[in-house]
Coordinates of C-alpha atoms in Angstrom, one line a residue:
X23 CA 19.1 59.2 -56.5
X24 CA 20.4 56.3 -54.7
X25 CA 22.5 53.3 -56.4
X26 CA 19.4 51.0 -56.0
X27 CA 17.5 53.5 -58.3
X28 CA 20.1 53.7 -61.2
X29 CA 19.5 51.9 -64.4
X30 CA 22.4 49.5 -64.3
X31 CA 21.4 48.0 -67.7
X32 CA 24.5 47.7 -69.6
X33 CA 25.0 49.3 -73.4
X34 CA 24.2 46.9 -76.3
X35 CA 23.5 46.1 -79.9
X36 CA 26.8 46.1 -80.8
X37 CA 28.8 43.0 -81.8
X38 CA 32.9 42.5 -81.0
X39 CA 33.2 41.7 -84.8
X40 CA 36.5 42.9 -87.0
X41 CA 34.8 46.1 -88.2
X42 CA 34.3 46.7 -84.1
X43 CA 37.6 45.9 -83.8
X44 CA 39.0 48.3 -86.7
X45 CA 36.8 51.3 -85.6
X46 CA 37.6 51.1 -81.9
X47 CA 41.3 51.1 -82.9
X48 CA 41.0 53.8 -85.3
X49 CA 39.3 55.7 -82.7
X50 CA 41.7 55.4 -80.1
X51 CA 44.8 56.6 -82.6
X52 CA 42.7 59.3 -83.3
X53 CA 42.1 59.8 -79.7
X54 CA 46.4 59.9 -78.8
X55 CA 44.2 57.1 -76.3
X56 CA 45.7 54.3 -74.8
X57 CA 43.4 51.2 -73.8
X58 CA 43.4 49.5 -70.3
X59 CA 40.9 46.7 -69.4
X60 CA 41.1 45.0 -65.8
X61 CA 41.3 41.6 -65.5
X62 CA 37.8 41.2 -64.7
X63 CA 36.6 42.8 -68.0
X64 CA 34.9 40.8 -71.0
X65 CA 36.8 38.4 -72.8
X66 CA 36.5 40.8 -76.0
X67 CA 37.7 44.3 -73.7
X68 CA 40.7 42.2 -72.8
X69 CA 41.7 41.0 -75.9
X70 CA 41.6 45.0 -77.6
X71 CA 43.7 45.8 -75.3
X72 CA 46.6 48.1 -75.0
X73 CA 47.6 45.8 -71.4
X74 CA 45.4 44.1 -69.5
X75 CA 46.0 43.6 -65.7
X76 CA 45.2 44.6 -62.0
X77 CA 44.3 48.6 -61.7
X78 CA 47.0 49.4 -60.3
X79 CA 49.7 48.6 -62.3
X80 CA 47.3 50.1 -65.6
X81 CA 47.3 52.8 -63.4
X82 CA 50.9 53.4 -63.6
X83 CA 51.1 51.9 -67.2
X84 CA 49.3 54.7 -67.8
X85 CA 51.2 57.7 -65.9
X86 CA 53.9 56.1 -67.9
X87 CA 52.4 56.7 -71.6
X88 CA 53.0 59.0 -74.1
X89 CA 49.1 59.0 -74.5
X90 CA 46.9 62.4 -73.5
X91 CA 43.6 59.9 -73.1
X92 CA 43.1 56.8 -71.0
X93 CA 40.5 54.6 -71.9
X94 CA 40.5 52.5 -68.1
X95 CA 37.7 49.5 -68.8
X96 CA 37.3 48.8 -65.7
X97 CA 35.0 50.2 -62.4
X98 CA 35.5 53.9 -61.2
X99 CA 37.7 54.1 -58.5
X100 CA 40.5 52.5 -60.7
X101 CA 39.7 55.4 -63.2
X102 CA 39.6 57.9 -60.4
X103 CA 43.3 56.1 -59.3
X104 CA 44.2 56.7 -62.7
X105 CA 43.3 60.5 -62.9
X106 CA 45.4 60.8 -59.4
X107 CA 48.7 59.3 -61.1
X108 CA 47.7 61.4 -64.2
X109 CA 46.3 64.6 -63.1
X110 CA 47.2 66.2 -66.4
X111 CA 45.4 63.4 -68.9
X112 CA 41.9 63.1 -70.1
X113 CA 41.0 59.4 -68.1
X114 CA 37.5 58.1 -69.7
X115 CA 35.8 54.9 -68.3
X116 CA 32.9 53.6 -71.0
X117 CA 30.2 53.7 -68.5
X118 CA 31.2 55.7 -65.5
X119 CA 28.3 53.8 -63.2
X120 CA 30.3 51.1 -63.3
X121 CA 30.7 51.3 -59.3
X122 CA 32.3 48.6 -57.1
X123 CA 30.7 47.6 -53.4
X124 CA 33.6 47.2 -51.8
X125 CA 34.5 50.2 -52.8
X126 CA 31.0 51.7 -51.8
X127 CA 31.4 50.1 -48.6
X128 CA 32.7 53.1 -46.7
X129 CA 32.9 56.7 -47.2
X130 CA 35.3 59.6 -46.6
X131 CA 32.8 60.6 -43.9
X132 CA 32.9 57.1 -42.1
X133 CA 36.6 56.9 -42.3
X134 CA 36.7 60.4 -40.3
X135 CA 34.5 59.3 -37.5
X136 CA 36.6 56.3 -37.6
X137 CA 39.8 58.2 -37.2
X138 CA 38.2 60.2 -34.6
X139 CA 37.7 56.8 -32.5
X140 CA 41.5 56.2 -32.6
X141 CA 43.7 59.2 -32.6
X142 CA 47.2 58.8 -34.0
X143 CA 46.2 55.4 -35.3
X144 CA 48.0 54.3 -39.0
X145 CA 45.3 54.2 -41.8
X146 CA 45.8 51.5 -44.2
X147 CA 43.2 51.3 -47.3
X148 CA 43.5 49.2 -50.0
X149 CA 43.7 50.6 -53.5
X150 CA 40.3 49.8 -54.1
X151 CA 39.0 52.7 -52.6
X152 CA 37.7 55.9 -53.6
X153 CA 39.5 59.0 -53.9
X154 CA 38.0 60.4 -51.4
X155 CA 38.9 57.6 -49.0
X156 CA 42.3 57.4 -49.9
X157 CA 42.5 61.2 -49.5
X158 CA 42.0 60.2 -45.5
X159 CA 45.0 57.4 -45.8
X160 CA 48.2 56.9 -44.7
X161 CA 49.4 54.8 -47.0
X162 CA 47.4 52.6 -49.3
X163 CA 48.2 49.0 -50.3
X164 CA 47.4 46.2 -52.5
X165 CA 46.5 42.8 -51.8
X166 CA 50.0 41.7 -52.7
X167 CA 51.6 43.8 -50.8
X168 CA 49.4 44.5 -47.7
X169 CA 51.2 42.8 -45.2
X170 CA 54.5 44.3 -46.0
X171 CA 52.9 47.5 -45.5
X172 CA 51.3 47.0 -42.1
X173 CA 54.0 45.2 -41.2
X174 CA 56.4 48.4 -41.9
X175 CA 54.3 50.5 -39.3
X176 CA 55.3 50.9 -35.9
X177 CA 54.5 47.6 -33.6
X178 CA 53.0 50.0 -30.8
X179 CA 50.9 51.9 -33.5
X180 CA 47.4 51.0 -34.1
X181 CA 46.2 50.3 -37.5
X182 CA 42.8 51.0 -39.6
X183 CA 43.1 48.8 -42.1
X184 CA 40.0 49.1 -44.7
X185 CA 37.5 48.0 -46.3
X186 CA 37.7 44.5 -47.2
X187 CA 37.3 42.2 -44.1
X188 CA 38.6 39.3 -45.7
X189 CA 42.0 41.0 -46.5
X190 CA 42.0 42.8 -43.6
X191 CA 41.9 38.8 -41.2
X192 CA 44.3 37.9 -44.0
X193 CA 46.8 40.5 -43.0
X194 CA 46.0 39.8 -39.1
X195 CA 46.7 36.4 -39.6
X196 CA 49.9 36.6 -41.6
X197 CA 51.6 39.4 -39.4
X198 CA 50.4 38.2 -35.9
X199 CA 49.6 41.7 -35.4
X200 CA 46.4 42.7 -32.3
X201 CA 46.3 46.4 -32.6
X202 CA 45.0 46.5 -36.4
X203 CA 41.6 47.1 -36.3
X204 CA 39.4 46.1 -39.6
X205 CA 36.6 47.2 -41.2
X206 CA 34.0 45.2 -41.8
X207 CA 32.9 45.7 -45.4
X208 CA 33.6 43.5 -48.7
X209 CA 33.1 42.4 -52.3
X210 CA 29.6 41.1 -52.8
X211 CA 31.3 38.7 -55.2
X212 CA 34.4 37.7 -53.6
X213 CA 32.3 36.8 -50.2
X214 CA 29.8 34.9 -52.4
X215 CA 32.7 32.5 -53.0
X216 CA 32.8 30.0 -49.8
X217 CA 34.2 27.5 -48.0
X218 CA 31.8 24.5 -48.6
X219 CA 31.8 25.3 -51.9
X220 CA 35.7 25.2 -52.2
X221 CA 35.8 22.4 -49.7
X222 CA 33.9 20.3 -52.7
X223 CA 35.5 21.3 -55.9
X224 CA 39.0 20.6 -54.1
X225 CA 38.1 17.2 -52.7
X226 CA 37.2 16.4 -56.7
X227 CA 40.1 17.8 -58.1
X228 CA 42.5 16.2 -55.6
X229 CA 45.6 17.2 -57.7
X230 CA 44.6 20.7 -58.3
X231 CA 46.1 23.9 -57.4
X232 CA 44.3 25.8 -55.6
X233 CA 44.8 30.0 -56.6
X234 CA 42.6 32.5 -54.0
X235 CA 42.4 35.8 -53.7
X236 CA 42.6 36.9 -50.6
X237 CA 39.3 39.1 -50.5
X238 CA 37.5 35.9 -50.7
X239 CA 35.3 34.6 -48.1
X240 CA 37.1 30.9 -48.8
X241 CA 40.4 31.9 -47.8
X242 CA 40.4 31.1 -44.3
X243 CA 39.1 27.5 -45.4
X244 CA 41.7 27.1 -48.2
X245 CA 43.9 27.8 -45.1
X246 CA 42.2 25.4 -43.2
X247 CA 41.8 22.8 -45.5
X248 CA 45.7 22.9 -46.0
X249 CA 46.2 22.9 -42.1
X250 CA 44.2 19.5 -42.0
X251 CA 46.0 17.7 -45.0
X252 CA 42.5 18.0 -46.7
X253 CA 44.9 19.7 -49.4
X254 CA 48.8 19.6 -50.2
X255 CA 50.0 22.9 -48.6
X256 CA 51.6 23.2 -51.5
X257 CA 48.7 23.6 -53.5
X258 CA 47.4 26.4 -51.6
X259 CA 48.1 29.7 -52.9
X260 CA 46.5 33.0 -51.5
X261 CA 47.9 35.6 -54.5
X262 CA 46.4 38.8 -56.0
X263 CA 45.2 39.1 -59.7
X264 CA 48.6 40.1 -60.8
X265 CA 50.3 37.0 -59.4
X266 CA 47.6 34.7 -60.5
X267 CA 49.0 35.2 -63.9
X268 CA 52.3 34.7 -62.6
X269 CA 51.3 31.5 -61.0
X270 CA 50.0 30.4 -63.3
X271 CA 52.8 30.1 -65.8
X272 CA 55.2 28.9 -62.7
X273 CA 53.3 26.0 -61.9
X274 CA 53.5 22.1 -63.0
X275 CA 50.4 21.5 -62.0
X276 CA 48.0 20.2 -64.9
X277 CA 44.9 22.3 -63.5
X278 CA 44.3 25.0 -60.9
X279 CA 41.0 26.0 -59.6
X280 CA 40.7 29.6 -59.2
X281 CA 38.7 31.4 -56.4
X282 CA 37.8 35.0 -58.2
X283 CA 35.8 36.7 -60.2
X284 CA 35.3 34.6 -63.6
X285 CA 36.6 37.1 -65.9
X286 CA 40.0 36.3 -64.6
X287 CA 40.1 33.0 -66.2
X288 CA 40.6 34.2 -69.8
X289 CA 43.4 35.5 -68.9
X290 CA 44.9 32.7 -67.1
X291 CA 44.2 30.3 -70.1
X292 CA 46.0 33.0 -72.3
X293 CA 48.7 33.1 -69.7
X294 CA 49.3 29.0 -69.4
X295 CA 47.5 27.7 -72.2
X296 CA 48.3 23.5 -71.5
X297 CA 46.5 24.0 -68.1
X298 CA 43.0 23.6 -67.2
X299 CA 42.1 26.2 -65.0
X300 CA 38.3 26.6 -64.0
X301 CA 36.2 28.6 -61.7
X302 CA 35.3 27.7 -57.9
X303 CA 32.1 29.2 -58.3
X304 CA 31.5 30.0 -62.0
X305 CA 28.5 32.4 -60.6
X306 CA 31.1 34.8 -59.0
X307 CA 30.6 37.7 -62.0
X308 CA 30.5 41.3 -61.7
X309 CA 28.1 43.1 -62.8
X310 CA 29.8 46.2 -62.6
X311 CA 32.4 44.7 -64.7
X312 CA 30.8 43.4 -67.3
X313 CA 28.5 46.9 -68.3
X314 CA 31.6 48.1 -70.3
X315 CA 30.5 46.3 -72.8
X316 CA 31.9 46.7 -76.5
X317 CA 28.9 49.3 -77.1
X318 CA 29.9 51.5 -74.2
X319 CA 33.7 51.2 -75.3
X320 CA 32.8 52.5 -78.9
X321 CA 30.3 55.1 -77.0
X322 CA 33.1 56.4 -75.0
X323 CA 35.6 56.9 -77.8
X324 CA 32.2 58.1 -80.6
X325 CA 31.1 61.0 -78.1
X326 CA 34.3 61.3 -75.3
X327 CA 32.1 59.5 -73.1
X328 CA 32.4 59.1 -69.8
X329 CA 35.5 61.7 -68.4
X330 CA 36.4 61.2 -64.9
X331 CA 37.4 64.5 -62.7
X332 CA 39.4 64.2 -59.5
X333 CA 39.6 67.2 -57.2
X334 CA 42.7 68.8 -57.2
X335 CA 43.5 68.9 -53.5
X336 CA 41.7 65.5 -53.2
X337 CA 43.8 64.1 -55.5
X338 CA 46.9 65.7 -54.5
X339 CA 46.5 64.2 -50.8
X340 CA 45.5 60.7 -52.1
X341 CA 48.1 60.5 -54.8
X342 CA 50.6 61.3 -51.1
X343 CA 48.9 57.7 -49.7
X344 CA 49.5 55.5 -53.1
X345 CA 53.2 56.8 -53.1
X346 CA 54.2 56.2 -49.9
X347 CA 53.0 52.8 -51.0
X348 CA 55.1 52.3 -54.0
X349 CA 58.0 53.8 -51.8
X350 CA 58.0 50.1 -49.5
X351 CA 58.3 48.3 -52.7
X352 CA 57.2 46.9 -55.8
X353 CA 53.4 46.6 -55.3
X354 CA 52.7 43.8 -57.7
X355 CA 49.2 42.6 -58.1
X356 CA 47.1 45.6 -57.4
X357 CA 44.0 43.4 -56.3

């Protein structure tokens, strides 16, 4: 069965009222569970929330608690992450085919053949990956972090960086570096978010600020756009998730146009509540984040639905490539 043959329809019939709100609560003490949602997730996941934030940094919220079960709303590979920095708890994600195309976009058996292609170069994957992939890393990264991380390897070293392109020229661009080679895959919604498009909102929202993450395919022109004096430099701001929320309550700007997937505005009018923030493209949804739904998170905690499993030696060596990671530094905004 191939992902273009799987019914994607999300779980429903179930309304985020207070009795939804009292049962998924009760559940989860019941459970010794403690509830993540990404950034990305429904307004109502977010807000029954233990913490809410990038995957990585629920990841290590997570490895943290005192909770046996993780309940990680989110898409699979930051549950798998999850299971990796907590080998020993039960990690459940509400619909586990909640999948992720960036993530999709290579394999553990591409990445070989890659390697193969350039022996002794430096693999650098972003965290969202699966564990698989990150099994066959170096050392992972984040999109906050990634160019301290390449920039910590060797200059004569060649470096894979994957799988987001538009990270990956981000990275190029900001360390100057020629041996980094890049692979070119990407997510379906971050790409969908371009230039033009950007080029318009910001040239009728002259005083904006501008916040895009860098696995969009309107970085380069937010760049650009800034280069010209199209846009106060100032304005500019190429941050991850995490330090969108950040930003946001930093800035003295009245409103910020964001360039990410849409979910991440509720969380940035929670953050900095006097500011107008709205989308670039208010189209850029998820799909994959939006089917765990409030019926799938009261499925998963009814029936102990879905458990992800890791293998042990699989997620032994990529649990080796996230910590080398953390060992360069804080890595803030996981994506």
């Amino acid at each position: 069965m191939t992902a273009d043959t799987i019914d994607l329809t999300p779980y429903h019939g179930v309304e985020a009222d207070a009795a939804w709100r009292d049962e998924v609560r009760e559940l989860a003490r019941q459970r010794d569970a403690v509830l993540l949602a990404h950034n990305y997730q429904l307004p109502e996941i977010q807000d029954i929330a233990d913490h809410t934030g990038d995957s990585l940094a629920l990841s290590r919220i997570a490895a943290s608690s005192s909770a046996s079960t993780i309940i990680f709303c989110g898409v699979h590979f930051m549950a798998e992450t999850a299971k990796i920095l907590s080998p020993e708890k039960t990690v459940l994600i509400p619909d586990e085919r909640a999948g992720c195309s960036l993530a999709d976009s290579i394999t553990g058996a591409e990445l070989r053949a890659w390697k193969a292609e350039h022996p002794g170069a430096v693999v650098v994957s972003y965290v969202n990956t699966t564990a698989e992939v990150k099994a066959e890393t170096d050392i992972c990264c984040t999109s906050s972090n990634a160019v301290d991380v390449v920039a910590s390897i060797p200059a004569d070293r060649e470096v894979l960086f994957l799988p987001d392109q538009f990270l990956g020229a981000h990275v190029k661009r900001e360390t100057g570096r020629e041996n980094m080679h890049i692979w070119a895959g990407e997510c379906h919604v971050h790409a969908g978010i371009n230039g033009p498009e950007l080029a318009e909102r910001a040239a009728a929202n002259p005083d904006a600020d501008l916040f895009i993450h860098p696995e969009c395919g309107c970085a380069t022109s937010a760049l650009y756009l800034a280069g010209e004096g199209i846009v106060a430099p100032e304005r500019v701001k190429i941050l991850s998730t995490g330090d969108m929320v950040t930003q946001a309550r930093a800035t003295k700007a009245t409103s910020v146009l964001v360039a990410t997937e849409i979910g991440m505005i509720h969380q940035l009018r929670k953050a900095a509540p006097d500011i107008e923030f709205a989308a670039v493209n208010d189209r850029a949804s998820c799909r994959y984040m939006k089917m765990i739904t409030p019926a799938a998170l009261l499925r998963s905690l009814r029936e102990n639905r879905d458990e992800v499993h890791v293998d042990p030696d699989t997620a032994a060596r990529a649990r080796g490539a996230v910590q080398r990671m953390i060992e360069i530094g804080q890595p803030g905004g996981g994506e």
